[in-house]
PDB file of C-alpha atoms in Angstrom:
ATOM      1  CA  MET A   1       0.034  -0.030  -0.052  1.00  0.00           C
ATOM      2  CA  SER A   2       1.487   3.385  -1.051  1.00  0.00           C
ATOM      3  CA  VAL A   3      -0.307   5.389   1.704  1.00  0.00           C
ATOM      4  CA  PRO A   4      -0.403   4.690   5.465  1.00  0.00           C
ATOM      5  CA  LEU A   5      -3.295   2.963   7.104  1.00  0.00           C
ATOM      6  CA  SER A   6      -5.045   4.120  10.198  1.00  0.00           C
ATOM      7  CA  ILE A   7      -7.927   3.169  12.185  1.00  0.00           C
ATOM      8  CA  LEU A   8     -11.136   4.942  13.395  1.00  0.00           C
ATOM      9  CA  ASP A   9     -12.291   3.023  16.548  1.00  0.00           C
ATOM     10  CA  LEU A  10     -16.022   3.859  16.824  1.00  0.00           C
ATOM     11  CA  ALA A  11     -16.002   2.249  20.336  1.00  0.00           C
ATOM     12  CA  GLN A  12     -19.251   0.416  19.621  1.00  0.00           C
ATOM     13  CA  VAL A  13     -21.154  -1.157  22.454  1.00  0.00           C
ATOM     14  CA  ALA A  14     -22.466  -4.381  21.016  1.00  0.00           C
ATOM     15  CA  GLU A  15     -26.009  -5.557  21.977  1.00  0.00           C
ATOM     16  CA  GLY A  16     -25.771  -7.253  25.268  1.00  0.00           C
ATOM     17  CA  SER A  17     -22.337  -5.741  26.005  1.00  0.00           C
ATOM     18  CA  THR A  18     -21.167  -2.980  28.258  1.00  0.00           C
ATOM     19  CA  PRO A  19     -19.005   0.239  27.862  1.00  0.00           C
ATOM     20  CA  ALA A  20     -16.356  -1.498  30.045  1.00  0.00           C
ATOM     21  CA  GLU A  21     -16.232  -4.432  27.706  1.00  0.00           C
ATOM     22  CA  THR A  22     -16.022  -1.974  24.752  1.00  0.00           C
ATOM     23  CA  PHE A  23     -13.045  -0.286  26.347  1.00  0.00           C
ATOM     24  CA  ALA A  24     -11.425  -3.628  26.847  1.00  0.00           C
ATOM     25  CA  SER A  25     -11.852  -4.340  23.291  1.00  0.00           C
ATOM     26  CA  SER A  26     -10.434  -0.856  22.288  1.00  0.00           C
ATOM     27  CA  VAL A  27      -7.185  -1.652  24.348  1.00  0.00           C
ATOM     28  CA  SER A  28      -7.009  -5.070  22.612  1.00  0.00           C
ATOM     29  CA  LEU A  29      -7.361  -3.510  19.127  1.00  0.00           C
ATOM     30  CA  ALA A  30      -4.804  -0.722  19.839  1.00  0.00           C
ATOM     31  CA  GLN A  31      -2.232  -3.437  21.173  1.00  0.00           C
ATOM     32  CA  HIS A  32      -2.600  -5.636  17.988  1.00  0.00           C
ATOM     33  CA  ALA A  33      -2.654  -2.510  15.706  1.00  0.00           C
ATOM     34  CA  GLU A  34       0.623  -1.465  17.172  1.00  0.00           C
ATOM     35  CA  SER A  35       2.149  -4.771  16.135  1.00  0.00           C
ATOM     36  CA  TRP A  36       0.397  -4.917  12.823  1.00  0.00           C
ATOM     37  CA  GLY A  37       1.757  -1.616  11.630  1.00  0.00           C
ATOM     38  CA  TYR A  38      -1.176   0.838  11.534  1.00  0.00           C
ATOM     39  CA  ARG A  39      -0.129   4.420  11.925  1.00  0.00           C
ATOM     40  CA  ARG A  40      -2.699   5.773  14.429  1.00  0.00           C
ATOM     41  CA  ILE A  41      -6.086   5.118  16.100  1.00  0.00           C
ATOM     42  CA  TRP A  42      -8.588   7.862  16.470  1.00  0.00           C
ATOM     43  CA  TYR A  43     -11.735   7.987  18.613  1.00  0.00           C
ATOM     44  CA  ALA A  44     -14.780  10.326  17.951  1.00  0.00           C
ATOM     45  CA  GLU A  45     -16.898  12.472  20.294  1.00  0.00           C
ATOM     46  CA  HIS A  46     -20.470  11.395  20.154  1.00  0.00           C
ATOM     47  CA  HIS A  47     -23.073  12.039  22.971  1.00  0.00           C
ATOM     48  CA  ASN A  48     -26.357  10.285  23.706  1.00  0.00           C
ATOM     49  CA  MET A  49     -25.711   7.238  21.626  1.00  0.00           C
ATOM     50  CA  GLY A  50     -26.272   4.061  23.388  1.00  0.00           C
ATOM     51  CA  SER A  51     -24.164   2.204  20.904  1.00  0.00           C
ATOM     52  CA  ILE A  52     -21.118   4.441  20.911  1.00  0.00           C
ATOM     53  CA  ALA A  53     -19.090   4.822  24.058  1.00  0.00           C
ATOM     54  CA  SER A  54     -16.319   7.426  23.064  1.00  0.00           C
ATOM     55  CA  SER A  55     -18.054  10.569  24.505  1.00  0.00           C
ATOM     56  CA  ALA A  56     -15.241  11.237  26.947  1.00  0.00           C
ATOM     57  CA  THR A  57     -12.719  11.067  24.174  1.00  0.00           C
ATOM     58  CA  SER A  58      -9.479  12.378  26.057  1.00  0.00           C
ATOM     59  CA  VAL A  59     -10.302   9.939  28.904  1.00  0.00           C
ATOM     60  CA  LEU A  60     -10.463   7.041  26.452  1.00  0.00           C
ATOM     61  CA  ILE A  61      -7.214   8.023  24.747  1.00  0.00           C
ATOM     62  CA  ALA A  62      -5.426   8.192  28.091  1.00  0.00           C
ATOM     63  CA  HIS A  63      -6.696   4.696  28.828  1.00  0.00           C
ATOM     64  CA  VAL A  64      -5.507   3.177  25.671  1.00  0.00           C
ATOM     65  CA  ALA A  65      -2.226   5.081  25.708  1.00  0.00           C
ATOM     66  CA  ALA A  66      -1.451   3.589  29.147  1.00  0.00           C
ATOM     67  CA  HIS A  67      -1.764   0.176  27.644  1.00  0.00           C
ATOM     68  CA  THR A  68       0.300   0.643  24.553  1.00  0.00           C
ATOM     69  CA  SER A  69       3.711   2.127  23.786  1.00  0.00           C
ATOM     70  CA  THR A  70       4.223   3.286  20.318  1.00  0.00           C
ATOM     71  CA  ILE A  71       1.132   3.780  18.044  1.00  0.00           C
ATOM     72  CA  ARG A  72      -0.318   7.314  17.759  1.00  0.00           C
ATOM     73  CA  LEU A  73      -3.514   7.853  19.367  1.00  0.00           C
ATOM     74  CA  GLY A  74      -6.054  10.874  19.128  1.00  0.00           C
ATOM     75  CA  ALA A  75      -9.279  12.533  18.622  1.00  0.00           C
ATOM     76  CA  GLY A  76     -11.152  12.076  15.314  1.00  0.00           C
ATOM     77  CA  GLY A  77     -12.481  14.283  16.552  1.00  0.00           C
ATOM     78  CA  VAL A  78     -13.300  16.623  19.476  1.00  0.00           C
ATOM     79  CA  MET A  79     -16.298  18.522  18.544  1.00  0.00           C
ATOM     80  CA  LEU A  80     -14.675  21.942  19.501  1.00  0.00           C
ATOM     81  CA  PRO A  81     -17.802  24.097  19.818  1.00  0.00           C
ATOM     82  CA  ASN A  82     -18.879  21.698  22.850  1.00  0.00           C
ATOM     83  CA  HIS A  83     -15.813  23.020  24.732  1.00  0.00           C
ATOM     84  CA  SER A  84     -13.646  25.932  25.501  1.00  0.00           C
ATOM     85  CA  PRO A  85     -10.430  25.942  23.709  1.00  0.00           C
ATOM     86  CA  LEU A  86      -8.650  26.291  26.868  1.00  0.00           C
ATOM     87  CA  THR A  87     -10.082  23.037  28.410  1.00  0.00           C
ATOM     88  CA  ILE A  88      -9.150  21.002  25.307  1.00  0.00           C
ATOM     89  CA  ALA A  89      -5.563  22.441  25.286  1.00  0.00           C
ATOM     90  CA  GLU A  90      -5.290  21.502  28.896  1.00  0.00           C
ATOM     91  CA  GLN A  91      -6.508  17.976  28.341  1.00  0.00           C
ATOM     92  CA  PHE A  92      -4.367  17.207  25.221  1.00  0.00           C
ATOM     93  CA  GLY A  93      -1.472  19.023  26.696  1.00  0.00           C
ATOM     94  CA  THR A  94      -1.799  16.483  29.598  1.00  0.00           C
ATOM     95  CA  LEU A  95      -2.014  13.670  27.194  1.00  0.00           C
ATOM     96  CA  GLU A  96       0.981  14.800  25.212  1.00  0.00           C
ATOM     97  CA  SER A  97       3.038  15.290  28.587  1.00  0.00           C
ATOM     98  CA  LEU A  98       2.183  11.793  29.717  1.00  0.00           C
ATOM     99  CA  HIS A  99       2.710  10.232  26.209  1.00  0.00           C
ATOM    100  CA  PRO A 100       5.083  12.499  24.347  1.00  0.00           C
ATOM    101  CA  GLY A 101       4.938  12.248  20.553  1.00  0.00           C
ATOM    102  CA  ARG A 102       1.953   9.948  20.427  1.00  0.00           C
ATOM    103  CA  ILE A 103      -1.069  12.335  20.612  1.00  0.00           C
ATOM    104  CA  ASP A 104      -3.135  13.822  17.843  1.00  0.00           C
ATOM    105  CA  LEU A 105      -5.954  16.303  18.101  1.00  0.00           C
ATOM    106  CA  GLY A 106      -8.624  16.255  15.280  1.00  0.00           C
ATOM    107  CA  LEU A 107     -11.204  18.961  15.514  1.00  0.00           C
ATOM    108  CA  GLY A 108     -14.788  19.184  14.207  1.00  0.00           C
ATOM    109  CA  ARG A 109     -17.429  21.710  14.404  1.00  0.00           C
ATOM    110  CA  ALA A 110     -20.511  19.614  14.591  1.00  0.00           C
ATOM    111  CA  PRO A 111     -22.199  18.831  17.914  1.00  0.00           C
ATOM    112  CA  GLY A 112     -21.754  14.972  17.747  1.00  0.00           C
ATOM    113  CA  SER A 113     -25.329  14.691  18.932  1.00  0.00           C
ATOM    114  CA  ASP A 114     -28.971  15.773  18.212  1.00  0.00           C
ATOM    115  CA  GLN A 115     -30.283  19.177  18.985  1.00  0.00           C
ATOM    116  CA  VAL A 116     -31.757  18.149  22.439  1.00  0.00           C
ATOM    117  CA  THR A 117     -28.445  16.616  23.482  1.00  0.00           C
ATOM    118  CA  ALA A 118     -26.570  19.677  22.244  1.00  0.00           C
ATOM    119  CA  ARG A 119     -28.689  21.840  24.599  1.00  0.00           C
ATOM    120  CA  ALA A 120     -27.998  19.517  27.419  1.00  0.00           C
ATOM    121  CA  LEU A 121     -24.254  19.928  26.732  1.00  0.00           C
ATOM    122  CA  ARG A 122     -24.905  23.778  27.218  1.00  0.00           C
ATOM    123  CA  ARG A 123     -23.839  24.155  23.734  1.00  0.00           C
ATOM    124  CA  ASP A 124     -24.737  27.558  22.155  1.00  0.00           C
ATOM    125  CA  PRO A 125     -26.538  27.281  18.776  1.00  0.00           C
ATOM    126  CA  MET A 126     -24.259  29.804  17.489  1.00  0.00           C
ATOM    127  CA  SER A 127     -21.062  28.327  18.712  1.00  0.00           C
ATOM    128  CA  ALA A 128     -20.097  26.559  15.409  1.00  0.00           C
ATOM    129  CA  ASP A 129     -19.822  30.119  13.916  1.00  0.00           C
ATOM    130  CA  SER A 130     -16.542  30.776  15.923  1.00  0.00           C
ATOM    131  CA  PHE A 131     -15.065  27.386  15.187  1.00  0.00           C
ATOM    132  CA  PRO A 132     -12.179  29.003  12.924  1.00  0.00           C
ATOM    133  CA  SER A 133     -11.225  31.527  15.656  1.00  0.00           C
ATOM    134  CA  ASP A 134     -11.566  28.808  18.423  1.00  0.00           C
ATOM    135  CA  VAL A 135      -9.134  26.649  16.393  1.00  0.00           C
ATOM    136  CA  LEU A 136      -6.564  29.465  16.412  1.00  0.00           C
ATOM    137  CA  GLU A 137      -7.187  30.133  20.056  1.00  0.00           C
ATOM    138  CA  LEU A 138      -6.482  26.414  20.826  1.00  0.00           C
ATOM    139  CA  GLN A 139      -3.402  26.238  18.498  1.00  0.00           C
ATOM    140  CA  GLY A 140      -2.079  29.260  20.400  1.00  0.00           C
ATOM    141  CA  TYR A 141      -2.377  27.565  23.816  1.00  0.00           C
ATOM    142  CA  LEU A 142      -0.435  24.508  22.476  1.00  0.00           C
ATOM    143  CA  THR A 143       2.308  26.346  20.720  1.00  0.00           C
ATOM    144  CA  GLY A 144       2.830  28.746  23.761  1.00  0.00           C
ATOM    145  CA  GLU A 145       1.763  31.712  21.554  1.00  0.00           C
ATOM    146  CA  THR A 146      -1.489  32.463  23.358  1.00  0.00           C
ATOM    147  CA  ARG A 147      -3.975  34.634  21.601  1.00  0.00           C
ATOM    148  CA  VAL A 148      -5.541  35.465  25.124  1.00  0.00           C
ATOM    149  CA  PRO A 149      -3.096  37.798  26.965  1.00  0.00           C
ATOM    150  CA  GLY A 150      -2.316  36.459  30.273  1.00  0.00           C
ATOM    151  CA  VAL A 151      -3.772  32.924  29.839  1.00  0.00           C
ATOM    152  CA  GLN A 152      -1.727  29.913  29.250  1.00  0.00           C
ATOM    153  CA  ALA A 153      -2.521  26.161  29.142  1.00  0.00           C
ATOM    154  CA  THR A 154      -0.757  24.178  31.689  1.00  0.00           C
ATOM    155  CA  PRO A 155      -0.147  21.549  30.668  1.00  0.00           C
ATOM    156  CA  GLY A 156      -0.347  22.444  27.152  1.00  0.00           C
ATOM    157  CA  LYS A 157       1.976  25.441  26.470  1.00  0.00           C
ATOM    158  CA  GLY A 158       4.810  24.359  24.106  1.00  0.00           C
ATOM    159  CA  THR A 159       3.617  20.738  23.620  1.00  0.00           C
ATOM    160  CA  ASN A 160       2.743  21.530  19.955  1.00  0.00           C
ATOM    161  CA  VAL A 161       0.104  18.703  19.831  1.00  0.00           C
ATOM    162  CA  PRO A 162      -0.514  18.357  16.043  1.00  0.00           C
ATOM    163  CA  LEU A 163      -4.000  19.666  14.910  1.00  0.00           C
ATOM    164  CA  TYR A 164      -6.097  18.102  12.261  1.00  0.00           C
ATOM    165  CA  ILE A 165      -9.426  19.751  10.801  1.00  0.00           C
ATOM    166  CA  LEU A 166     -12.123  17.070  10.430  1.00  0.00           C
ATOM    167  CA  GLY A 167     -14.926  17.645   8.065  1.00  0.00           C
ATOM    168  CA  SER A 168     -17.615  16.404   5.547  1.00  0.00           C
ATOM    169  CA  SER A 169     -18.037  19.617   3.685  1.00  0.00           C
ATOM    170  CA  LEU A 170     -16.107  22.080   1.558  1.00  0.00           C
ATOM    171  CA  PHE A 171     -16.096  24.405   4.647  1.00  0.00           C
ATOM    172  CA  GLY A 172     -13.610  22.157   6.367  1.00  0.00           C
ATOM    173  CA  ALA A 173     -11.499  21.744   3.260  1.00  0.00           C
ATOM    174  CA  ARG A 174     -11.210  25.492   2.859  1.00  0.00           C
ATOM    175  CA  LEU A 175     -10.508  26.059   6.551  1.00  0.00           C
ATOM    176  CA  ALA A 176      -7.801  23.354   6.748  1.00  0.00           C
ATOM    177  CA  ALA A 177      -6.201  24.708   3.555  1.00  0.00           C
ATOM    178  CA  ALA A 178      -6.254  28.291   4.900  1.00  0.00           C
ATOM    179  CA  LEU A 179      -4.671  27.284   8.218  1.00  0.00           C
ATOM    180  CA  GLY A 180      -2.174  25.083   6.587  1.00  0.00           C
ATOM    181  CA  LEU A 181      -3.404  22.044   8.636  1.00  0.00           C
ATOM    182  CA  PRO A 182      -3.874  18.377   7.719  1.00  0.00           C
ATOM    183  CA  PHE A 183      -7.521  17.628   6.763  1.00  0.00           C
ATOM    184  CA  ALA A 184      -9.515  14.559   7.327  1.00  0.00           C
ATOM    185  CA  PHE A 185     -12.658  14.009   5.326  1.00  0.00           C
ATOM    186  CA  ALA A 186     -15.505  11.815   6.734  1.00  0.00           C
ATOM    187  CA  SER A 187     -16.103   9.932   3.536  1.00  0.00           C
ATOM    188  CA  HIS A 188     -16.930   6.865   5.608  1.00  0.00           C
ATOM    189  CA  PHE A 189     -20.423   8.325   6.259  1.00  0.00           C
ATOM    190  CA  ALA A 190     -20.611  11.478   4.116  1.00  0.00           C
ATOM    191  CA  PRO A 191     -19.378  10.632   0.701  1.00  0.00           C
ATOM    192  CA  GLN A 192     -20.966  13.369  -1.415  1.00  0.00           C
ATOM    193  CA  ALA A 193     -18.379  16.026  -1.335  1.00  0.00           C
ATOM    194  CA  LEU A 194     -15.238  13.875  -1.241  1.00  0.00           C
ATOM    195  CA  LEU A 195     -13.775  14.551  -4.621  1.00  0.00           C
ATOM    196  CA  ASP A 196     -14.585  18.375  -4.462  1.00  0.00           C
ATOM    197  CA  ALA A 197     -13.064  18.713  -0.901  1.00  0.00           C
ATOM    198  CA  ALA A 198      -9.887  16.888  -1.969  1.00  0.00           C
ATOM    199  CA  ALA A 199      -9.378  19.112  -4.929  1.00  0.00           C
ATOM    200  CA  ILE A 200     -10.200  22.330  -3.095  1.00  0.00           C
ATOM    201  CA  TYR A 201      -7.919  21.438  -0.210  1.00  0.00           C
ATOM    202  CA  ARG A 202      -4.898  20.677  -2.312  1.00  0.00           C
ATOM    203  CA  ARG A 203      -5.525  23.763  -4.665  1.00  0.00           C
ATOM    204  CA  GLU A 204      -5.911  26.262  -1.712  1.00  0.00           C
ATOM    205  CA  PHE A 205      -3.414  24.955   0.818  1.00  0.00           C
ATOM    206  CA  THR A 206      -1.094  27.441   2.362  1.00  0.00           C
ATOM    207  CA  PRO A 207       2.106  26.130   4.197  1.00  0.00           C
ATOM    208  CA  SER A 208       2.172  26.659   7.885  1.00  0.00           C
ATOM    209  CA  ALA A 209       4.630  26.066  10.819  1.00  0.00           C
ATOM    210  CA  GLN A 210       2.829  22.764  11.411  1.00  0.00           C
ATOM    211  CA  ALA A 211       2.749  21.366   7.795  1.00  0.00           C
ATOM    212  CA  GLU A 212       4.713  22.517   4.785  1.00  0.00           C
ATOM    213  CA  LYS A 213       2.548  20.604   2.260  1.00  0.00           C
ATOM    214  CA  PRO A 214      -1.184  19.336   2.278  1.00  0.00           C
ATOM    215  CA  HIS A 215      -1.957  16.024   4.099  1.00  0.00           C
ATOM    216  CA  PHE A 216      -5.374  14.631   3.081  1.00  0.00           C
ATOM    217  CA  ILE A 217      -6.939  11.729   5.122  1.00  0.00           C
ATOM    218  CA  ALA A 218      -9.903  10.001   3.653  1.00  0.00           C
ATOM    219  CA  GLY A 219     -12.232   7.800   5.869  1.00  0.00           C
ATOM    220  CA  VAL A 220     -13.520   4.467   4.351  1.00  0.00           C
ATOM    221  CA  ASN A 221     -15.467   1.571   5.746  1.00  0.00           C
ATOM    222  CA  VAL A 222     -13.757  -1.938   5.540  1.00  0.00           C
ATOM    223  CA  ILE A 223     -15.039  -5.279   6.341  1.00  0.00           C
ATOM    224  CA  ALA A 224     -12.613  -8.063   5.592  1.00  0.00           C
ATOM    225  CA  ALA A 225     -13.332 -11.790   6.276  1.00  0.00           C
ATOM    226  CA  ASP A 226     -11.989 -15.117   5.470  1.00  0.00           C
ATOM    227  CA  SER A 227     -14.791 -15.542   3.002  1.00  0.00           C
ATOM    228  CA  ALA A 228     -16.777 -13.133   0.708  1.00  0.00           C
ATOM    229  CA  THR A 229     -20.049 -14.496   2.262  1.00  0.00           C
ATOM    230  CA  ASP A 230     -19.011 -13.684   5.848  1.00  0.00           C
ATOM    231  CA  ALA A 231     -17.947 -10.300   4.711  1.00  0.00           C
ATOM    232  CA  HIS A 232     -21.088  -9.355   2.974  1.00  0.00           C
ATOM    233  CA  HIS A 233     -23.167 -10.721   5.822  1.00  0.00           C
ATOM    234  CA  GLU A 234     -21.318  -8.515   8.382  1.00  0.00           C
ATOM    235  CA  PHE A 235     -21.796  -5.645   6.114  1.00  0.00           C
ATOM    236  CA  HIS A 236     -25.609  -6.162   5.833  1.00  0.00           C
ATOM    237  CA  GLU A 237     -25.860  -6.647   9.560  1.00  0.00           C
ATOM    238  CA  ALA A 238     -23.921  -3.400  10.113  1.00  0.00           C
ATOM    239  CA  MET A 239     -26.441  -1.575   7.743  1.00  0.00           C
ATOM    240  CA  LEU A 240     -29.412  -2.898   9.610  1.00  0.00           C
ATOM    241  CA  ARG A 241     -27.754  -1.650  12.982  1.00  0.00           C
ATOM    242  CA  ARG A 242     -27.437   1.648  11.205  1.00  0.00           C
ATOM    243  CA  VAL A 243     -31.091   1.981  10.719  1.00  0.00           C
ATOM    244  CA  THR A 244     -31.649   1.970  14.360  1.00  0.00           C
ATOM    245  CA  LEU A 245     -28.775   4.224  15.263  1.00  0.00           C
ATOM    246  CA  LEU A 246     -29.986   6.910  12.709  1.00  0.00           C
ATOM    247  CA  LEU A 247     -33.712   6.491  12.786  1.00  0.00           C
ATOM    248  CA  GLY A 248     -34.457   4.775  16.113  1.00  0.00           C
ATOM    249  CA  ARG A 249     -34.810   7.897  18.259  1.00  0.00           C
ATOM    250  CA  GLY A 250     -34.921   5.719  21.310  1.00  0.00           C
ATOM    251  CA  GLN A 251     -37.073   2.921  19.818  1.00  0.00           C
ATOM    252  CA  THR A 252     -35.950  -0.409  18.591  1.00  0.00           C
ATOM    253  CA  PHE A 253     -37.069  -2.040  15.224  1.00  0.00           C
ATOM    254  CA  THR A 254     -37.668  -5.683  14.562  1.00  0.00           C
ATOM    255  CA  ARG A 255     -35.470  -7.294  11.871  1.00  0.00           C
ATOM    256  CA  GLU A 256     -38.298  -7.308   9.430  1.00  0.00           C
ATOM    257  CA  GLU A 257     -38.903  -3.704   9.995  1.00  0.00           C
ATOM    258  CA  SER A 258     -35.225  -2.785   9.551  1.00  0.00           C
ATOM    259  CA  GLU A 259     -35.048  -4.685   6.364  1.00  0.00           C
ATOM    260  CA  ALA A 260     -38.182  -2.838   5.099  1.00  0.00           C
ATOM    261  CA  ILE A 261     -36.793   0.604   5.923  1.00  0.00           C
ATOM    262  CA  LEU A 262     -33.465  -0.287   4.331  1.00  0.00           C
ATOM    263  CA  ALA A 263     -35.217  -1.314   1.109  1.00  0.00           C
ATOM    264  CA  SER A 264     -37.293   1.824   0.949  1.00  0.00           C
ATOM    265  CA  PRO A 265     -36.133   5.117  -0.865  1.00  0.00           C
ATOM    266  CA  GLY A 266     -35.109   6.611   2.484  1.00  0.00           C
ATOM    267  CA  GLY A 267     -33.207   3.612   3.380  1.00  0.00           C
ATOM    268  CA  GLN A 268     -31.410   3.659   0.092  1.00  0.00           C
ATOM    269  CA  GLN A 269     -30.362   7.236   0.795  1.00  0.00           C
ATOM    270  CA  MET A 270     -29.044   6.018   4.220  1.00  0.00           C
ATOM    271  CA  ALA A 271     -27.263   3.058   2.503  1.00  0.00           C
ATOM    272  CA  ASP A 272     -25.527   5.773   0.188  1.00  0.00           C
ATOM    273  CA  MET A 273     -23.830   6.987   3.239  1.00  0.00           C
ATOM    274  CA  ALA A 274     -21.639   3.827   3.148  1.00  0.00           C
ATOM    275  CA  ARG A 275     -20.805   4.340  -0.538  1.00  0.00           C
ATOM    276  CA  TYR A 276     -17.173   4.101   0.035  1.00  0.00           C
ATOM    277  CA  SER A 277     -16.911   0.596   1.547  1.00  0.00           C
ATOM    278  CA  ALA A 278     -14.476  -2.228   0.863  1.00  0.00           C
ATOM    279  CA  VAL A 279     -16.044  -5.524   1.615  1.00  0.00           C
ATOM    280  CA  GLY A 280     -14.813  -9.016   0.947  1.00  0.00           C
ATOM    281  CA  THR A 281     -11.638 -11.176   1.216  1.00  0.00           C
ATOM    282  CA  PRO A 282      -8.379  -9.483   1.925  1.00  0.00           C
ATOM    283  CA  ASP A 283      -7.344  -9.302  -1.783  1.00  0.00           C
ATOM    284  CA  VAL A 284     -10.665  -7.776  -2.795  1.00  0.00           C
ATOM    285  CA  VAL A 285     -10.366  -5.139   0.060  1.00  0.00           C
ATOM    286  CA  ARG A 286      -6.851  -4.433  -1.013  1.00  0.00           C
ATOM    287  CA  ASP A 287      -7.695  -3.850  -4.512  1.00  0.00           C
ATOM    288  CA  TYR A 288     -10.634  -1.584  -3.523  1.00  0.00           C
ATOM    289  CA  LEU A 289      -8.523   0.549  -1.172  1.00  0.00           C
ATOM    290  CA  GLU A 290      -5.744   1.083  -3.726  1.00  0.00           C
ATOM    291  CA  ARG A 291      -8.102   2.206  -6.305  1.00  0.00           C
ATOM    292  CA  PHE A 292      -9.851   4.467  -3.869  1.00  0.00           C
ATOM    293  CA  SER A 293      -6.608   5.959  -2.602  1.00  0.00           C
ATOM    294  CA  ASP A 294      -5.312   6.614  -6.227  1.00  0.00           C
ATOM    295  CA  ARG A 295      -8.650   8.109  -7.360  1.00  0.00           C
ATOM    296  CA  ILE A 296      -8.722  10.860  -4.722  1.00  0.00           C
ATOM    297  CA  GLY A 297      -4.915  11.089  -4.176  1.00  0.00           C
ATOM    298  CA  ALA A 298      -5.054  10.323  -0.521  1.00  0.00           C
ATOM    299  CA  ASP A 299      -2.020  10.764   1.665  1.00  0.00           C
ATOM    300  CA  GLU A 300      -3.514   8.456   4.345  1.00  0.00           C
ATOM    301  CA  LEU A 301      -6.496   6.414   4.749  1.00  0.00           C
ATOM    302  CA  ILE A 302      -8.357   5.816   7.951  1.00  0.00           C
ATOM    303  CA  VAL A 303     -10.663   2.838   8.096  1.00  0.00           C
ATOM    304  CA  ALA A 304     -13.675   2.079  10.231  1.00  0.00           C
ATOM    305  CA  THR A 305     -14.926  -1.489  10.667  1.00  0.00           C
ATOM    306  CA  GLN A 306     -18.419  -2.017  11.964  1.00  0.00           C
ATOM    307  CA  ALA A 307     -18.465  -5.822  12.280  1.00  0.00           C
ATOM    308  CA  GLY A 308     -20.983  -7.045  14.777  1.00  0.00           C
ATOM    309  CA  THR A 309     -18.785  -8.997  17.151  1.00  0.00           C
ATOM    310  CA  THR A 310     -15.370  -8.249  18.632  1.00  0.00           C
ATOM    311  CA  ASP A 311     -13.749 -11.321  17.066  1.00  0.00           C
ATOM    312  CA  ALA A 312     -15.018 -10.311  13.544  1.00  0.00           C
ATOM    313  CA  TRP A 313     -14.076  -6.642  14.140  1.00  0.00           C
ATOM    314  CA  LEU A 314     -10.440  -7.593  15.199  1.00  0.00           C
ATOM    315  CA  ARG A 315     -10.200 -10.150  12.425  1.00  0.00           C
ATOM    316  CA  SER A 316     -11.134  -7.485   9.891  1.00  0.00           C
ATOM    317  CA  PHE A 317      -8.373  -5.244  10.923  1.00  0.00           C
ATOM    318  CA  GLU A 318      -5.921  -8.218  11.060  1.00  0.00           C
ATOM    319  CA  LEU A 319      -6.771  -9.411   7.567  1.00  0.00           C
ATOM    320  CA  LEU A 320      -6.434  -5.935   6.310  1.00  0.00           C
ATOM    321  CA  ALA A 321      -3.090  -5.433   7.836  1.00  0.00           C
ATOM    322  CA  GLY A 322      -1.822  -8.832   6.586  1.00  0.00           C
ATOM    323  CA  THR A 323      -2.419  -7.826   2.943  1.00  0.00           C
ATOM    324  CA  MET A 324      -1.551  -4.178   3.019  1.00  0.00           C
ATOM    325  CA  LEU A 325       0.961  -3.473   5.912  1.00  0.00           C
ATOM    326  CA  PRO A 326       4.645  -4.476   5.711  1.00  0.00           C
ATOM    327  CA  VAL A 327       4.959  -5.065   9.464  1.00  0.00           C
ATOM    328  CA  ALA A 328       2.088  -7.432   9.576  1.00  0.00           C
ATOM    329  CA  ALA A 329       3.319  -9.220   6.451  1.00  0.00           C
TER     330      ALA A 329
END
């Protein structure tokens, strides 16, 4: 593989499981991924989602970092409008002080939740408007060149935790380019603007102290299995779970109801969210990812696997590494 591979761990709480078991699985994945040769693992901030346990992102990163030694770990991402820049600088400054050279900080401007949950987070509906200036304020705390006179982040000052802009629109591409920061596009669930975002980001990129040239990361879904039948079964089951995740709003659907929803026009629109998905045996997955990477000119791929069991989830990453990463091979 000509570009590095990284992992987005969605910290999924399987049916009948607990967050504690999910965190144990995340540690296991990170330990294996470290030996398999993945570049980094990111965890995303979500709230009020019973099947996703990564709400306290920095706490989860600290836990996994304490059980690993070399792999980079980070937020993919922190939804910055939910927080003050100073608080995030202190949290990630602490992480970098404890685990030097291993911490990333990806930043998004979405709430990571629905509107009711956003209000429970005390999130100002207009807070996303200040996202660009909040990024700069946060960056100042981490570099030690504060933009708020008399205020420093301790820990944080001088740690230079690398920042990444996350997005699913052209806004994020333009902001990352203007600030000279790496850009990660959420094409694993929002594929529509991928090609335009990649082109705009590269065309408008301005070098900065952190990055001399653009670094474009694309998200892609992967389910690799020992047989094509198993892989496609896991993928279909993942799509049925997505029906409940996105449309359930506190209710559950029978399998028949989920199948009917998925087959409806609305369900097909939801299925299109997973347009960029590599599903099959390792060689099929490898070929798909190589074509995908070449098509968009990615500098790095970050893969998400939504297999339904911990064993299938780990096996997917293992098979992918075995066919694409030199350390695992």
